[in-house]
Short mmCIF file of C-alpha atoms and ligand atoms in Angstrom, two decimals:
data_model
loop_
_atom_site.label_atom_id
_atom_site.label_comp_id
_atom_site.label_asym_id
_atom_site.label_seq_id
_atom_site.Cartn_x
_atom_site.Cartn_y
_atom_site.Cartn_z
CA UNK A 796 -39.78 -21.97 46.35
CA UNK A 797 -36.46 -20.52 48.32
CA UNK A 798 -34.60 -22.95 45.74
CA UNK A 799 -36.32 -21.65 42.73
CA UNK A 800 -35.37 -18.18 43.80
CA UNK A 801 -31.63 -19.81 44.30
CA UNK A 802 -31.41 -21.23 40.40
CA UNK A 803 -32.98 -18.20 39.05
CA UNK A 804 -30.39 -15.79 40.87
CA UNK A 805 -27.69 -18.52 39.48
CA UNK A 806 -29.07 -18.54 35.78
CA UNK A 807 -29.54 -14.83 35.44
CA UNK A 808 -25.87 -14.44 37.05
CA UNK A 809 -24.64 -16.91 34.55
CA UNK A 810 -26.77 -14.77 31.67
CA UNK A 811 -24.97 -11.81 32.76
CA UNK A 812 -21.52 -13.57 32.57
CA UNK A 813 -22.06 -14.72 28.97
CA UNK A 814 -22.87 -10.93 27.85
CA UNK A 815 -21.49 -10.16 24.07
CA UNK A 816 -18.37 -8.65 25.70
CA UNK A 817 -17.36 -11.94 27.37
CA UNK A 818 -18.29 -14.28 24.01
CA UNK A 819 -15.99 -11.67 22.44
CA UNK A 820 -13.19 -12.93 24.20
CA UNK A 821 -12.75 -15.66 21.93
CA UNK A 822 -12.37 -13.35 18.52
CA UNK A 823 -9.06 -13.12 16.91
CA UNK A 824 -8.02 -11.06 13.85
CA UNK A 825 -5.12 -12.68 12.17
CA UNK A 826 -3.51 -9.76 9.93
CA UNK A 827 -1.13 -10.63 7.65
CA UNK A 828 1.39 -8.42 5.75
CA UNK A 829 4.24 -8.99 3.39
CA UNK A 830 6.70 -6.35 5.39
CA UNK A 831 9.45 -6.99 8.12
CA UNK A 832 7.78 -6.83 11.80
CA UNK A 833 10.57 -4.38 12.29
CA UNK A 834 8.14 -1.26 12.73
CA UNK A 835 10.71 1.47 12.74
CA UNK A 836 11.84 -0.17 9.14
CA UNK A 837 8.33 -1.01 7.79
CA UNK A 838 5.29 0.92 7.37
CA UNK A 839 3.33 -1.94 7.48
CA UNK A 840 4.52 -3.55 10.20
CA UNK A 841 4.12 -0.45 12.16
CA UNK A 842 0.45 0.03 10.77
CA UNK A 843 0.26 -3.64 12.22
CA UNK A 844 1.53 -3.45 15.67
CA UNK A 845 -0.16 -0.05 16.37
CA UNK A 846 -3.80 -1.81 14.83
CA UNK A 847 -2.74 -4.85 17.49
CA UNK A 848 -2.34 -2.42 20.24
CA UNK A 849 -5.09 -0.06 20.32
CA UNK A 850 -7.32 -2.96 19.63
CA UNK A 851 -6.32 -5.38 22.08
CA UNK A 852 -6.48 -2.33 24.84
CA UNK A 853 -9.75 -1.16 23.87
CA UNK A 854 -11.53 -4.79 23.23
CA UNK A 855 -11.21 -8.45 24.20
CA UNK A 856 -10.46 -9.26 20.44
CA UNK A 857 -7.11 -10.86 20.19
CA UNK A 858 -4.84 -9.58 17.44
CA UNK A 859 -2.43 -12.11 15.92
CA UNK A 860 0.15 -10.60 13.60
CA UNK A 861 1.60 -12.86 10.58
CA UNK A 862 4.56 -10.26 8.93
CA UNK A 863 7.41 -11.53 6.29
CA UNK A 864 4.99 -13.34 4.08
CA UNK A 865 4.63 -16.01 6.71
CA UNK A 866 0.72 -16.30 4.96
CA UNK A 867 2.55 -15.85 1.49
CA UNK A 868 2.66 -13.08 -0.73
CA UNK A 869 0.21 -9.99 -1.68
CA UNK A 870 -1.84 -11.88 -3.82
CA UNK A 871 -2.51 -14.92 -1.44
CA UNK A 872 -2.81 -12.61 1.26
CA UNK A 873 -6.06 -10.68 -0.53
CA UNK A 874 -7.19 -14.26 -1.39
CA UNK A 875 -6.76 -15.59 2.17
CA UNK A 876 -8.68 -12.25 3.29
CA UNK A 877 -11.44 -13.13 1.04
CA UNK A 878 -12.05 -16.60 1.70
CA UNK A 879 -11.89 -15.70 5.79
CA UNK A 880 -8.73 -17.46 7.00
CA UNK A 881 -7.09 -14.18 7.45
CA UNK A 882 -9.47 -11.97 8.86
CA UNK A 883 -7.32 -8.95 7.88
CA UNK A 884 -4.25 -7.93 5.72
CA UNK A 885 -2.16 -5.19 4.59
CA UNK A 886 -1.42 -4.84 0.86
CA UNK A 887 -0.35 -2.51 -1.96
CA UNK A 888 -0.51 -3.55 -5.39
CA UNK A 889 -2.40 -6.60 -5.50
CA UNK A 890 -6.26 -5.18 -4.44
CA UNK A 891 -6.23 -3.44 -8.10
CA UNK A 892 -6.09 -7.05 -9.84
CA UNK A 893 -9.40 -7.74 -8.02
CA UNK A 894 -10.80 -4.41 -8.17
CA UNK A 895 -9.67 -2.62 -10.83
CA UNK A 896 -10.41 0.74 -10.45
CA UNK A 897 -7.85 0.95 -7.98
CA UNK A 898 -5.56 0.58 -10.83
CA UNK A 899 -5.70 4.76 -11.36
CA UNK A 900 -3.83 5.32 -8.25
CA UNK A 901 -0.78 4.01 -10.06
CA UNK A 902 -1.21 6.24 -12.99
CA UNK A 903 2.45 7.80 -13.15
CA UNK A 904 2.95 11.35 -12.22
CA UNK A 905 -0.52 11.89 -10.53
CA UNK A 906 0.20 13.11 -6.74
CA UNK A 907 2.62 15.98 -6.65
CA UNK A 908 3.13 15.33 -2.94
CA UNK A 909 1.98 13.09 -0.44
CA UNK A 910 -0.22 15.41 1.45
CA UNK A 911 -2.24 15.55 -1.80
CA UNK A 912 -2.07 12.16 -2.09
CA UNK A 913 -3.45 11.66 1.90
CA UNK A 914 -6.32 14.34 1.12
CA UNK A 915 -7.40 12.63 -2.12
CA UNK A 916 -7.46 9.39 -0.38
CA UNK A 917 -9.37 10.28 2.69
CA UNK A 918 -11.72 12.59 1.16
CA UNK A 919 -14.80 11.76 -1.06
CA UNK A 920 -12.68 9.85 -3.87
CA UNK A 921 -11.41 7.41 -1.41
CA UNK A 922 -14.40 6.74 0.27
CA UNK A 923 -16.08 5.96 -3.30
CA UNK A 924 -13.04 3.97 -4.35
CA UNK A 925 -13.41 1.83 -0.77
CA UNK A 926 -16.85 1.22 -1.63
CA UNK A 927 -16.36 -0.45 -4.93
CA UNK A 928 -14.14 -2.31 -3.82
CA UNK A 929 -15.97 -4.08 -0.81
CA UNK A 930 -18.67 -4.68 -3.39
CA UNK A 931 -16.56 -6.26 -6.07
CA UNK A 932 -14.36 -8.23 -3.45
CA UNK A 933 -16.37 -8.70 -0.05
CA UNK A 934 -13.15 -6.53 1.53
CA UNK A 935 -13.74 -3.62 3.51
CA UNK A 936 -10.79 -0.65 3.08
CA UNK A 937 -10.84 0.19 6.49
CA UNK A 938 -7.84 2.69 5.86
CA UNK A 939 -5.26 3.87 3.54
CA UNK A 940 -1.84 3.66 4.31
CA UNK A 941 1.68 4.51 2.86
CA UNK A 942 4.28 2.72 0.84
CA UNK A 943 5.25 5.65 -0.97
CA UNK A 944 6.43 7.31 -4.04
CA UNK A 945 8.79 4.92 -6.43
CA UNK A 946 12.08 5.97 -7.97
CA UNK A 947 14.10 4.79 -10.73
CA UNK A 948 17.45 3.56 -10.11
CA UNK A 949 20.40 2.16 -12.08
CA UNK A 950 23.98 0.79 -12.52
CA UNK A 951 24.92 2.28 -15.70
CA UNK A 952 24.72 6.37 -15.75
CA UNK A 953 22.77 9.26 -13.89
CA UNK A 954 19.20 9.83 -15.33
CA UNK A 955 18.11 13.03 -15.71
CA UNK A 956 16.03 13.15 -18.45
CA UNK A 957 14.16 10.12 -20.38
CA UNK A 958 16.55 10.47 -23.10
CA UNK A 959 18.88 8.96 -20.29
CA UNK A 960 16.53 6.20 -19.49
CA UNK A 961 16.35 4.73 -23.15
CA UNK A 962 17.87 1.78 -23.66
CA UNK A 963 18.44 0.41 -19.64
CA UNK A 964 16.61 -2.75 -18.77
CA UNK A 965 14.38 -1.81 -16.00
CA UNK A 966 13.10 -4.50 -13.66
CA UNK A 967 9.55 -3.87 -12.97
CA UNK A 968 6.67 -5.36 -10.79
CA UNK A 969 5.37 -8.36 -12.64
CA UNK A 970 2.20 -5.58 -13.46
CA UNK A 971 1.30 -4.50 -16.80
CA UNK A 972 0.68 -1.04 -16.06
CA UNK A 973 4.17 -0.37 -15.03
CA UNK A 974 5.42 -2.41 -18.12
CA UNK A 975 3.44 0.50 -19.97
CA UNK A 976 5.17 2.88 -18.06
CA UNK A 977 8.76 1.85 -18.55
CA UNK A 978 8.10 1.30 -21.99
CA UNK A 979 6.63 4.72 -22.68
CA UNK A 980 10.04 6.18 -20.97
CA UNK A 981 11.94 4.64 -23.87
CA UNK A 982 13.32 2.00 -21.61
CA UNK A 983 13.39 -1.90 -21.53
CA UNK A 984 10.72 -3.09 -19.03
CA UNK A 985 11.62 -6.41 -17.49
CA UNK A 986 8.96 -7.91 -15.12
CA UNK A 987 10.77 -10.11 -12.34
CA UNK A 988 9.39 -11.29 -8.73
CA UNK A 989 10.10 -9.03 -6.01
CA UNK A 990 12.06 -12.17 -4.60
CA UNK A 991 14.46 -12.17 -7.08
CA UNK A 992 15.58 -8.64 -7.70
CA UNK A 993 18.77 -8.52 -5.83
CA UNK A 994 20.09 -11.68 -8.20
CA UNK A 995 19.03 -10.06 -11.15
CA UNK A 996 20.87 -6.59 -10.11
CA UNK A 997 23.82 -8.66 -9.07
CA UNK A 998 24.15 -10.66 -12.25
CA UNK A 999 23.18 -8.43 -14.49
CA UNK A 1000 20.09 -9.35 -15.84
CA UNK A 1001 18.97 -5.94 -15.38
CA UNK A 1002 20.48 -2.23 -15.06
CA UNK A 1003 17.99 -0.74 -12.50
CA UNK A 1004 14.61 -1.23 -11.01
CA UNK A 1005 11.94 1.61 -9.40
CA UNK A 1006 10.96 1.41 -5.37
CA UNK A 1007 10.39 4.08 -2.61
CA UNK A 1008 13.78 5.27 -0.96
CA UNK A 1009 13.02 3.03 2.28
CA UNK A 1010 12.49 0.21 0.33
CA UNK A 1011 16.02 0.33 -1.63
CA UNK A 1012 17.88 0.95 1.51
CA UNK A 1013 16.23 -1.38 4.03
CA UNK A 1014 16.98 -4.20 1.17
CA UNK A 1015 20.28 -3.03 0.68
CA UNK A 1016 19.72 -2.08 -3.04
CA UNK A 1017 21.38 1.00 -3.14
CA UNK A 1018 24.88 -1.22 -2.73
CA UNK A 1019 23.58 -2.46 -5.80
CA UNK A 1020 22.75 0.55 -8.19
CA UNK A 1021 24.79 3.82 -7.96
CA UNK A 1022 22.68 6.08 -9.74
CA UNK A 1023 18.94 7.77 -8.08
CA UNK A 1024 16.50 9.93 -9.51
CA UNK A 1025 13.71 11.05 -7.48
CA UNK A 1026 11.07 11.29 -9.93
CA UNK A 1027 8.66 9.97 -7.52
CA UNK A 1028 6.42 8.21 -10.45
CA UNK A 1029 3.88 6.59 -8.63
CA UNK A 1030 2.71 7.03 -5.22
CA UNK A 1031 2.06 3.65 -3.73
CA UNK A 1032 -0.85 2.81 -1.37
CA UNK A 1033 -1.47 0.22 1.47
CA UNK A 1034 -4.67 -0.82 1.48
CA UNK A 1035 -6.04 -1.76 5.08
CA UNK A 1036 -8.36 -4.32 4.23
CA UNK A 1037 -10.83 -6.76 6.99
CA UNK A 1038 -13.18 -9.30 5.31
CA UNK A 1039 -16.33 -7.83 5.67
CA UNK A 1040 -18.36 -10.75 6.70
CA UNK A 1041 -16.10 -10.70 9.72
CA UNK A 1042 -16.32 -7.04 10.42
CA UNK A 1043 -20.28 -7.05 9.95
CA UNK A 1044 -20.13 -10.18 12.64
CA UNK A 1045 -18.15 -7.69 15.38
CA UNK A 1046 -20.46 -5.80 17.84
CA UNK A 1047 -20.90 -2.38 16.87
CA UNK A 1048 -18.48 -1.05 19.59
CA UNK A 1049 -15.82 -3.20 18.28
CA UNK A 1050 -16.35 -2.40 14.92
CA UNK A 1051 -16.16 1.07 16.03
CA UNK A 1052 -12.73 0.30 17.48
CA UNK A 1053 -11.21 -1.79 14.82
CA UNK A 1054 -12.49 0.83 12.41
CA UNK A 1055 -10.28 3.95 14.49
CA UNK A 1056 -7.75 1.39 15.15
CA UNK A 1057 -7.07 0.99 11.10
CA UNK A 1058 -7.36 4.97 10.54
CA UNK A 1059 -4.94 5.79 13.18
CA UNK A 1060 -2.43 2.53 11.75
CA UNK A 1061 -2.69 4.29 8.51
CA UNK A 1062 -1.74 7.62 9.80
CA UNK A 1063 1.13 5.95 11.61
CA UNK A 1064 2.10 3.92 8.55
CA UNK A 1065 2.15 7.39 6.71
CA UNK A 1066 4.44 8.51 9.13
CA UNK A 1067 6.99 5.90 9.34
CA UNK A 1068 7.24 5.89 5.90
CA UNK A 1069 7.68 9.86 5.37
CA UNK A 1070 10.70 9.18 8.48
CA UNK A 1071 12.24 6.19 6.35
CA UNK A 1072 12.45 7.93 3.23
CA UNK A 1073 14.26 11.00 4.62
CA UNK A 1074 16.66 9.10 6.79
CA UNK A 1075 16.71 6.47 4.10
CA UNK A 1076 17.53 9.44 1.47
CA UNK A 1077 20.57 10.62 3.44
CA UNK A 1078 22.13 6.87 3.93
CA UNK A 1079 22.10 6.22 0.58
CA UNK A 1080 23.74 9.30 0.02
CA UNK A 1081 26.30 8.68 2.80
CA UNK A 1082 26.75 5.38 1.46
CA UNK A 1083 27.75 6.59 -2.14
CA UNK A 1084 24.90 6.86 -3.89
CA UNK A 1085 24.29 9.74 -6.54
CA UNK A 1086 21.20 10.99 -6.06
CA UNK A 1087 19.43 13.70 -8.76
CA UNK A 1088 16.52 15.76 -7.80
CA UNK A 1089 15.08 16.88 -11.24
CA UNK A 1090 13.85 20.24 -11.99
CA UNK A 1091 10.08 21.03 -12.97
CA UNK A 1092 11.29 20.98 -16.71
CA UNK A 1093 13.23 17.80 -16.09
CA UNK A 1094 10.27 16.01 -14.07
CA UNK A 1095 7.44 17.86 -17.17
CA UNK A 1096 9.40 15.44 -19.63
CA UNK A 1097 9.08 12.27 -17.77
CA UNK A 1098 4.97 13.02 -17.19
CA UNK A 1099 4.63 13.94 -20.52
CA UNK A 1100 5.75 11.22 -21.73
CA UNK A 1101 4.72 8.47 -19.52
CA UNK A 1102 1.19 9.77 -18.66
CA UNK A 1103 -0.55 9.49 -21.92
CA UNK A 1104 0.77 6.72 -22.97
CA UNK A 1105 -0.35 4.66 -19.66
CA UNK A 1106 -3.86 6.35 -19.80
CA UNK A 1107 -4.61 5.47 -23.10
CA UNK A 1108 -3.47 1.81 -22.12
CA UNK A 1109 -5.67 2.07 -18.94
CA UNK A 1110 -8.62 3.37 -20.80
CA UNK A 1111 -8.90 -0.14 -22.93
CA UNK A 1112 -8.07 -2.43 -20.01
CA UNK A 1113 -10.42 -0.70 -17.75
CA UNK A 1114 -13.46 -0.55 -20.21
CA UNK A 1115 -16.43 0.88 -18.16
CA UNK A 1116 -14.55 1.42 -15.31
CA UNK A 1117 -12.41 3.61 -17.21
CA UNK A 1118 -14.73 6.38 -15.44
CA UNK A 1119 -12.37 5.96 -12.32
CA UNK A 1120 -9.71 8.05 -14.40
CA UNK A 1121 -11.67 10.91 -15.06
CA UNK A 1122 -12.96 10.43 -11.02
CA UNK A 1123 -9.43 11.09 -9.63
CA UNK A 1124 -8.62 13.59 -11.73
CA UNK A 1125 -12.26 15.84 -10.81
CA UNK A 1126 -10.57 14.93 -7.15
CA UNK A 1127 -7.20 16.15 -7.72
CA UNK A 1128 -8.61 19.40 -9.20
CA UNK A 1129 -10.92 19.85 -6.49
CA UNK A 1130 -8.17 19.30 -4.05
CA UNK A 1131 -5.92 22.23 -6.51
CA UNK A 1132 -9.12 24.58 -6.02
CA UNK A 1133 -9.30 23.99 -1.97
CA UNK A 1134 -5.68 24.64 -1.64
CA UNK A 1135 -5.52 27.85 -4.02
C1 MLT B 1928 7.92 -4.66 -5.05
O1 MLT B 1928 8.75 -3.87 -6.13
O2 MLT B 1928 8.30 -5.80 -5.83
C2 MLT B 1928 7.59 -3.92 -4.18
O3 MLT B 1928 7.67 -2.43 -3.86
C3 MLT B 1928 8.53 -4.38 -2.91
C4 MLT B 1928 7.88 -4.48 -1.69
O4 MLT B 1928 6.83 -4.83 -1.47
O5 MLT B 1928 8.07 -3.23 -0.72
#
């Protein structure tokens, strides 16, 4: 009898030890992105580090980081997240290829400031977009980080109005919406992969390009380009994504920590990107780049050419999903009403 009691006691001890919390010691999140690992210069890198710190401090989950394209470019990463070989990824443009409604965020001259974009993304519009993309891709958007406002640079002449852009060969990301936008502004869009850009600028294959200021400085593009206009034509978003099957497999308390950590990471990404933008702007000017801040009238000329053309193109492209253009406009109107 004594032996039986002892055996039961041992079994109870083992069962207690193999509680869900202990079993989860084996859980690993592989988190990949294409930015550098140096968090001070990299919004995705900063977001990933913050996420890892919080999750590893508050749970038994291990977070392995794969920065700097270690697992491939953004399209590869989204695919790996869908397959579950990477549990989490931070990507910007790649998501809209699989979830077309996300495309509407790229409509040019939509957000007049970053805080407006944050409010729209963190409000009902962002929630609805995340829900739709989850249904279509199996990827849950845990939070929205920031790649930032994109601006035109070139090596030929100062650009103050669309007239000045006319005829310039501008490198764009290989994304049709960007081609339409640059065409509408009167320039010649040339889709080129990011890795080929420095060479294309050096050899004169293109005269210019468009990217956020931090990206321009951190990749030395300002050394290849003399002029920049801060037209902020697109507010590029970083989507912090998790494979939803994996997310559902986590315990409730781990899910709560993972969600919270991603929200903090998103905020951190925005903060780092704001800091990078301000610092990089003063550095590109210090290092000789001529930067033009457009007046409201000049900006209106860009907006009036690019927006209608891109919206018309997107309406065709999105078909039934064109409703998302309207949803975004409604969200912006609500945001405007709140701030009035
Ligand atoms: C690009 O222009 O291809 C991207 O903005 C580069 C990046 O991912 O930082």
